[in-house]
C-alpha positions as a Python dict, from the first residue, in 0.01 Angstrom:
ca = {
    (1, 'M'): (0, 0, 0),
    (2, 'D'): (88, -30, 369),
    (3, 'E'): (323, -325, 311),
    (4, 'F'): (600, -87, 205),
    (5, 'A'): (533, 120, 519),
    (6, 'I'): (580, -197, 726),
    (7, 'L'): (917, -255, 559),
    (8, 'L'): (1021, 104, 633),
    (9, 'E'): (902, 96, 993),
    (10, 'K'): (1050, -235, 1104),
    (11, 'F'): (1417, -330, 1109),
    (12, 'W'): (1307, -670, 984),
    (13, 'I'): (996, -889, 987),
    (14, 'L'): (1052, -1222, 1160),
    (15, 'R'): (821, -1508, 1069),
    (16, 'E'): (841, -1652, 1421),
    (17, 'E'): (757, -1318, 1587),
    (18, 'D'): (518, -1156, 1338),
    (19, 'N'): (362, -1426, 1126),
    (20, 'A'): (75, -1208, 996),
    (21, 'D'): (296, -923, 865),
    (22, 'F'): (552, -1172, 734),
    (23, 'F'): (305, -1340, 498),
    (24, 'K'): (121, -1014, 423),
    (25, 'V'): (440, -854, 294),
    (26, 'K'): (569, -1170, 128),
    (27, 'R'): (247, -1204, -75),
    (28, 'T'): (264, -839, -181),
    (29, 'V'): (628, -817, -287),
    (30, 'N'): (639, -838, -665),
    (31, 'K'): (882, -762, -945),
    (32, 'Q'): (766, -398, -960),
    (33, 'M'): (835, -336, -591),
    (34, 'K'): (1174, -507, -610),
    (35, 'E'): (1271, -292, -907),
    (36, 'F'): (1157, 26, -729),
    (37, 'V'): (1356, -58, -416),
    (38, 'N'): (1668, -146, -613),
    (39, 'Q'): (1659, 135, -868),
    (40, 'F'): (1542, 440, -674),
    (41, 'P'): (1654, 427, -309),
    (42, 'G'): (1909, 164, -416),
    (43, 'W'): (1838, -79, -131),
    (44, 'K'): (1840, -455, -103),
    (45, 'L'): (1527, -652, -15),
    (46, 'I'): (1612, -978, 159),
    (47, 'I'): (1348, -1251, 174),
    (48, 'T'): (1413, -1589, 339),
    (49, 'N'): (1196, -1851, 507),
    (50, 'E'): (1275, -1684, 843),
    (51, 'L'): (1264, -1312, 774),
    (52, 'I'): (1205, -1022, 539),
    (53, 'K'): (1440, -727, 563),
    (54, 'L'): (1468, -402, 369),
    (55, 'E'): (1826, -279, 415),
    (56, 'K'): (1755, 89, 470),
    (57, 'I'): (2094, 256, 420),
    (58, 'P'): (2057, 634, 474),
    (59, 'A'): (2206, 903, 254),
    (60, 'E'): (2326, 1101, 557),
    (61, 'A'): (2410, 1004, 913),
    (62, 'H'): (2203, 1170, 1185),
    (63, 'P'): (2200, 1104, 1562),
    (64, 'F'): (1834, 999, 1561),
    (65, 'M'): (1924, 707, 1335),
    (66, 'G'): (2129, 541, 1608),
    (67, 'S'): (1994, 284, 1851),
    (68, 'Q'): (1775, 445, 2115),
    (69, 'D'): (1894, 174, 2357),
    (70, 'F'): (2263, 267, 2341),
    (71, 'K'): (2423, 538, 2554),
    (72, 'E'): (2799, 516, 2491),
    (73, 'V'): (3037, 460, 2199),
    (74, 'N'): (3147, 137, 2369),
    (75, 'D'): (2795, 2, 2325),
    (76, 'Y'): (2846, 1, 1949),
    (77, 'C'): (3196, -147, 1985),
    (78, 'F'): (3061, -432, 2198),
    (79, 'L'): (2783, -494, 1946),
    (80, 'C'): (3036, -523, 1661),
    (81, 'A'): (3242, -766, 1869),
    (82, 'L'): (2930, -969, 1948),
    (83, 'L'): (2846, -994, 1577),
    (84, 'L'): (3200, -1111, 1499),
    (85, 'F'): (3170, -1368, 1777),
    (86, 'L'): (2834, -1496, 1645),
    (87, 'D'): (2977, -1513, 1294),
    (88, 'D'): (3193, -1804, 1411),
    (89, 'K'): (2889, -1983, 1554),
    (90, 'A'): (2620, -2181, 1377),
    (91, 'G'): (2252, -2115, 1433),
    (92, 'G'): (2144, -2311, 1741),
    (93, 'D'): (2491, -2318, 1898),
    (94, 'K'): (2496, -2248, 2271),
    (95, 'F'): (2769, -2061, 2456),
    (96, 'L'): (2846, -1913, 2796),
    (97, 'L'): (2875, -1542, 2867),
    (98, 'S'): (3230, -1592, 2994),
    (99, 'E'): (3328, -1722, 2649),
    (100, 'L'): (3179, -1413, 2485),
    (101, 'I'): (3354, -1175, 2730),
    (102, 'A'): (3689, -1341, 2667),
    (103, 'R'): (3639, -1300, 2293),
    (104, 'I'): (3535, -936, 2324),
    (105, 'E'): (3848, -861, 2526),
    (106, 'V'): (4066, -1019, 2255),
    (107, 'L'): (3889, -832, 1973),
    (108, 'L'): (3879, -488, 2137),
    (109, 'S'): (4159, -464, 2392),
    (110, 'D'): (4398, -293, 2147),
    (111, 'K'): (4127, -61, 2011),
    (112, 'I'): (3942, 79, 2314),
    (113, 'D'): (3996, 103, 2688),
    (114, 'I'): (3806, -200, 2816),
    (115, 'D'): (3790, -344, 3167),
    (116, 'F'): (3493, -554, 3275),
    (117, 'T'): (3582, -508, 3640),
    (118, 'R'): (3443, -155, 3587),
    (119, 'F'): (3071, -112, 3644),
    (120, 'T'): (3038, 121, 3343),
    (121, 'D'): (3179, -139, 3101),
    (122, 'R'): (2960, -414, 3245),
    (123, 'K'): (2657, -183, 3221),
    (124, 'S'): (2745, -115, 2857),
    (125, 'L'): (2771, -487, 2784),
    (126, 'V'): (2435, -548, 2952),
    (127, 'R'): (2271, -291, 2723),
    (128, 'V'): (2415, -471, 2421),
    (129, 'L'): (2305, -814, 2544),
    (130, 'K'): (1953, -688, 2610),
    (131, 'F'): (1943, -524, 2267),
    (132, 'A'): (2066, -845, 2101),
    (133, 'E'): (1801, -1044, 2284),
    (134, 'S'): (1526, -797, 2187),
    (135, 'M'): (1636, -824, 1822),
    (136, 'R'): (1630, -1205, 1857),
    (137, 'L'): (2001, -1240, 1780),
    (138, 'L'): (2034, -1426, 2110),
    (139, 'K'): (1812, -1648, 2319),
    (140, 'I'): (1867, -1693, 2694),
    (141, 'W'): (1855, -2046, 2828),
    (142, 'E'): (1972, -1980, 3180),
    (143, 'G'): (2070, -1673, 3383),
    (144, 'S'): (1996, -1300, 3373),
    (145, 'P'): (2208, -1022, 3218),
    (146, 'E'): (2099, -772, 3487),
    (147, 'R'): (2304, -958, 3746),
    (148, 'L'): (2618, -897, 3541),
    (149, 'E'): (2601, -529, 3638),
    (150, 'Y'): (2690, -621, 3996),
    (151, 'D'): (2883, -946, 3950),
    (152, 'R'): (3150, -971, 3681),
    (153, 'N'): (3159, -1352, 3726),
    (154, 'Q'): (2788, -1398, 3661),
    (155, 'E'): (2732, -1681, 3411),
    (156, 'I'): (2459, -1690, 3145),
    (157, 'L'): (2385, -1961, 2888),
    (158, 'Y'): (2293, -1819, 2547),
    (159, 'E'): (2187, -1962, 2214),
    (160, 'N'): (2281, -1812, 1878),
    (161, 'T'): (1957, -1789, 1678),
    (162, 'G'): (2143, -1749, 1347),
    (163, 'L'): (1968, -1421, 1264),
    (164, 'S'): (2295, -1229, 1306),
    (165, 'D'): (2385, -1345, 953),
    (166, 'Y'): (2131, -1091, 824),
    (167, 'F'): (2180, -814, 1080),
    (168, 'S'): (2471, -626, 924),
    (169, 'V'): (2468, -465, 580),
    (170, 'N'): (2680, -647, 322),
    (171, 'F'): (2851, -391, 100),
    (172, 'D'): (2945, -486, -254),
    (173, 'T'): (3284, -313, -235),
    (174, 'D'): (3570, -290, 15),
    (175, 'I'): (3499, -63, 316),
    (176, 'S'): (3805, -155, 520),
    (177, 'D'): (3948, 197, 483),
    (178, 'H'): (3630, 367, 610),
    (179, 'T'): (3693, 544, 940),
    (180, 'S'): (3388, 770, 983),
    (181, 'S'): (3022, 803, 894),
    (182, 'H'): (3120, 1048, 617),
    (183, 'D'): (3311, 770, 441),
    (184, 'F'): (2990, 569, 422),
    (185, 'E'): (2792, 873, 307),
    (186, 'N'): (3037, 917, 19),
    (187, 'H'): (3060, 545, -48),
    (188, 'E'): (2759, 538, -280),
    (189, 'S'): (2897, 839, -474),
    (190, 'A'): (3213, 661, -580),
    (191, 'Y'): (3081, 577, -927),
    (192, 'S'): (3226, 654, -1267),
    (193, 'D'): (3102, 972, -1436),
    (194, 'G'): (2835, 781, -1625),
    (195, 'E'): (2681, 648, -1304),
    (196, 'K'): (2671, 962, -1090),
    (197, 'G'): (2308, 1028, -1184),
    (198, 'F'): (2207, 693, -1036),
    (199, 'S'): (2381, 779, -709),
    (200, 'R'): (2202, 1114, -698),
    (201, 'T'): (1868, 938, -747),
    (202, 'N'): (1947, 708, -455),
    (203, 'R'): (2038, 999, -230),
    (204, 'V'): (1719, 1192, -299),
    (205, 'Y'): (1488, 898, -234),
    (206, 'R'): (1680, 797, 79),
    (207, 'R'): (1664, 1149, 221),
    (208, 'L'): (1289, 1174, 156),
    (209, 'L'): (1211, 829, 296),
    (210, 'L'): (1435, 821, 604),
    (211, 'Q'): (1460, 1185, 717),
    (212, 'P'): (1198, 1429, 848),
    (213, 'A'): (1324, 1685, 595),
    (214, 'M'): (1557, 1732, 301),
    (215, 'Y'): (1740, 2066, 306),
    (216, 'W'): (1976, 2245, 68),
    (217, 'S'): (2148, 2582, 89),
    (218, 'S'): (2249, 2663, -269),
    (219, 'R'): (2072, 2680, -606),
    (220, 'D'): (2326, 2449, -766),
    (221, 'D'): (2273, 2168, -513),
    (222, 'S'): (2257, 1858, -734),
    (223, 'D'): (2000, 1674, -522),
    (224, 'S'): (1758, 1969, -523),
    (225, 'I'): (1800, 2016, -899),
    (226, 'Y'): (1716, 1651, -955),
    (227, 'L'): (1412, 1672, -725),
    (228, 'K'): (1275, 1985, -890),
    (229, 'N'): (1324, 1842, -1241),
    (230, 'Q'): (1177, 1503, -1148),
    (231, 'R'): (919, 1623, -897),
    (232, 'A'): (618, 1461, -1066),
    (233, 'S'): (803, 1134, -1119),
    (234, 'V'): (930, 1119, -759),
    (235, 'A'): (584, 1202, -620),
    (236, 'G'): (426, 937, -841),
    (237, 'H'): (672, 665, -739),
    (238, 'L'): (627, 739, -369),
    (239, 'E'): (249, 757, -401),
    (240, 'T'): (249, 405, -542),
    (241, 'Y'): (383, 270, -213),
    (242, 'L'): (300, 534, 51),
    (243, 'N'): (-6, 746, 123),
    (244, 'G'): (130, 1101, 140),
    (245, 'R'): (231, 1409, -56),
    (246, 'L'): (560, 1560, -167),
    (247, 'D'): (607, 1924, -66),
    (248, 'V'): (896, 2111, -232),
    (249, 'H'): (998, 2459, -113),
    (250, 'N'): (1280, 2697, -204),
    (251, 'G'): (1533, 2532, 26),
    (252, 'A'): (1359, 2219, 154),
    (253, 'A'): (1146, 1920, 66),
    (254, 'F'): (921, 1704, 282),
    (255, 'Y'): (731, 1384, 223),
    (256, 'M'): (422, 1435, 438),
    (257, 'L'): (225, 1120, 523),
    (258, 'H'): (-150, 1156, 545),
    (259, 'E'): (-290, 1147, 897),
    (260, 'D'): (-444, 800, 860),
    (261, 'S'): (-122, 651, 720),
    (262, 'V'): (145, 754, 969),
    (263, 'F'): (381, 494, 1116),
    (264, 'G'): (695, 476, 1328),
    (265, 'R'): (797, 780, 1530),
    (266, 'V'): (555, 1067, 1469),
    (267, 'H'): (569, 1444, 1520),
    (268, 'P'): (360, 1591, 1665),
    (269, 'A'): (284, 1296, 1890),
    (270, 'E'): (70, 1259, 2201),
    (271, 'N'): (340, 1340, 2455),
    (272, 'S'): (438, 1651, 2646),
    (273, 'V'): (771, 1718, 2473),
    (274, 'S'): (618, 1689, 2127),
    (275, 'G'): (323, 1906, 2231),
    (276, 'F'): (544, 2183, 2367),
    (277, 'T'): (758, 2170, 2052),
    (278, 'A'): (451, 2206, 1829),
    (279, 'L'): (342, 2510, 2033),
    (280, 'L'): (694, 2652, 2012),
    (281, 'C'): (699, 2609, 1634),
    (282, 'G'): (380, 2811, 1613),
    (283, 'A'): (528, 3087, 1829),
    (284, 'L'): (858, 3095, 1638),
    (285, 'R'): (669, 3102, 1309),
    (286, 'E'): (480, 3411, 1428),
    (287, 'E'): (804, 3574, 1547),
    (288, 'L'): (970, 3512, 1212),
    (289, 'H'): (673, 3661, 1025),
    (290, 'T'): (673, 3972, 1241),
    (291, 'Q'): (1055, 3991, 1238),
    (292, 'K'): (1076, 3968, 1616),
    (293, 'T'): (1344, 3703, 1583),
    (294, 'E'): (1615, 3602, 1337),
    (295, 'T'): (1664, 3272, 1156),
    (296, 'H'): (2002, 3231, 1329),
    (297, 'I'): (1985, 3236, 1710),
    (298, 'S'): (2263, 3203, 1966),
    (299, 'F'): (2250, 2914, 2211),
    (300, 'E'): (2178, 3149, 2501),
    (301, 'V'): (1895, 3338, 2328),
    (302, 'F'): (1734, 3016, 2210),
    (303, 'R'): (1738, 2865, 2560),
    (304, 'Q'): (1594, 3187, 2700),
    (305, 'K'): (1307, 3157, 2452),
    (306, 'L'): (1239, 2799, 2561),
    (307, 'L'): (1219, 2902, 2926),
    (308, 'Q'): (1015, 3211, 2840),
    (309, 'Y'): (748, 3009, 2661),
    (310, 'R'): (746, 2742, 2932),
    (311, 'A'): (659, 3016, 3180),
    (312, 'I'): (391, 3167, 2953),
    (313, 'W'): (223, 2831, 2886),
    (314, 'S'): (284, 2686, 3231),
    (315, 'N'): (-81, 2612, 3311),
    (316, 'G'): (-124, 2416, 2991),
    (317, 'L'): (188, 2202, 3022),
    (318, 'S'): (237, 1867, 3190),
    (319, 'K'): (372, 1837, 3542),
    (320, 'L'): (680, 1668, 3397),
    (321, 'L'): (777, 1974, 3192),
    (322, 'R'): (683, 2225, 3461),
    (323, 'E'): (902, 2057, 3724),
    (324, 'M'): (1207, 1985, 3508),
    (325, 'S'): (1520, 2181, 3593),
    (326, 'D'): (1593, 2459, 3344),
    (327, 'E'): (1897, 2275, 3211),
    (328, 'K'): (1720, 1943, 3162),
    (329, 'F'): (1420, 2112, 3003),
    (330, 'T'): (1624, 2305, 2747),
    (331, 'D'): (1843, 2001, 2674),
    (332, 'T'): (1533, 1785, 2620),
    (333, 'I'): (1359, 2027, 2383),
    (334, 'E'): (1678, 2101, 2190),
    (335, 'A'): (1753, 1730, 2143),
    (336, 'Y'): (1398, 1667, 2023),
    (337, 'M'): (1409, 1954, 1773),
    (338, 'L'): (1749, 1842, 1642),
    (339, 'D'): (1618, 1488, 1592),
    (340, 'W'): (1322, 1617, 1390),
    (341, 'M'): (1547, 1853, 1192),
    (342, 'L'): (1353, 2158, 1310),
    (343, 'I'): (1678, 2329, 1403),
    (344, 'E'): (2039, 2285, 1296),
    (345, 'R'): (2339, 2334, 1523),
    (346, 'T'): (2607, 2579, 1409),
    (347, 'A'): (2926, 2698, 1576),
    (348, 'A'): (2748, 3003, 1717),
    (349, 'G'): (2402, 2866, 1792),
    (350, 'Y'): (2101, 2727, 1605),
    (351, 'T'): (1948, 2786, 1264),
    (352, 'L'): (1567, 2768, 1254),
    (353, 'C'): (1475, 2531, 969),
    (354, 'D'): (1175, 2516, 736),
    (355, 'G'): (1040, 2217, 928),
    (356, 'I'): (917, 2465, 1190),
    (357, 'F'): (655, 2582, 938),
    (358, 'K'): (518, 2234, 862),
    (359, 'T'): (355, 2146, 1194),
    (360, 'I'): (244, 2391, 1460),
    (361, 'G'): (37, 2369, 1776),
    (362, 'V'): (-210, 2614, 1931),
    (363, 'F'): (-406, 2624, 2252),
    (364, 'P'): (-788, 2632, 2234),
    (365, 'S'): (-931, 2981, 2185),
    (366, 'D'): (-1067, 2990, 2542),
    (367, 'Y'): (-731, 2907, 2699),
    (368, 'L'): (-601, 3171, 2941),
    (369, 'N'): (-230, 3167, 3012),
    (370, 'S'): (-65, 3194, 3350),
    (371, 'E'): (7, 3564, 3305),
    (372, 'E'): (-367, 3627, 3318),
    (373, 'G'): (-394, 3462, 3657),
    (374, 'T'): (-553, 3127, 3577),
}
């Protein structure tokens, strides 16, 4: 049933933008699917005449879950201020950029250092405006946000589409005292003793559905105990809505989609960074089997390994990877592996995770590496 995959992949399905998927999903959603969504991952499914949205609240916060368009903390602050500003507007209302900037300054001036005469702050605001437009929260009638980067007095006429009413998650309880992502992670656990099992169910399904991997480090980890005891039930529920398999190991679990059913961001993918990482996973897997390396590796040793294998496989890598500076190359590969939960950062270095064993890459048997002179 690929309709559930569509709900997982897309932030929301807008009737105006994606009419085919909108009606495809709307026709498929039934009482059984609504009960599954509400009972197991514990999410809300919103259906209106304009949109369909599955509110995919994660069990844990990870960097890869953030907006790929945003670069600075201020980007998120400006987005929150924009949403508050739009909350006072009706759908279809038009406003000028100068009105929005004045409101942002009022809302944030006592919370962050903000000065729109600075290029960096204007650049940050431009990223937010472009993101809001791409999400159809705003519609431009006149002007261009790019010009704001170089001219603080640039004027733009916007229209509030009204979709911002459904953008943010509406929590059922007070979150005004939440100050970090950990507060939201623990939010769903704040049940009475009789309801803790329900929260644990939510966590397990959310981790399997929204993360590349689910890890645990102790035998008494409550989520792993639940998963092992309910393995057949969990696999059956997921198989009803997704085409994949549930793999459970000693310290990890993965929901592996079948090759013809993948969606969203995929690893390995058809790009140079993903390809190198798949090759690296194969090499590290061999090293671990032959005890040539340890599970815990210092930052320096790990980066040396990355550069070592880049040199060994040089002839088979893209020009982009070959010509990257050492620092940029190691930063790029490390960030990618962290996003896919192949490694975990510790105070002293990295821990190689079980995800390394799930997907590996190899060169064709007739490939000759650079050390052999080809």
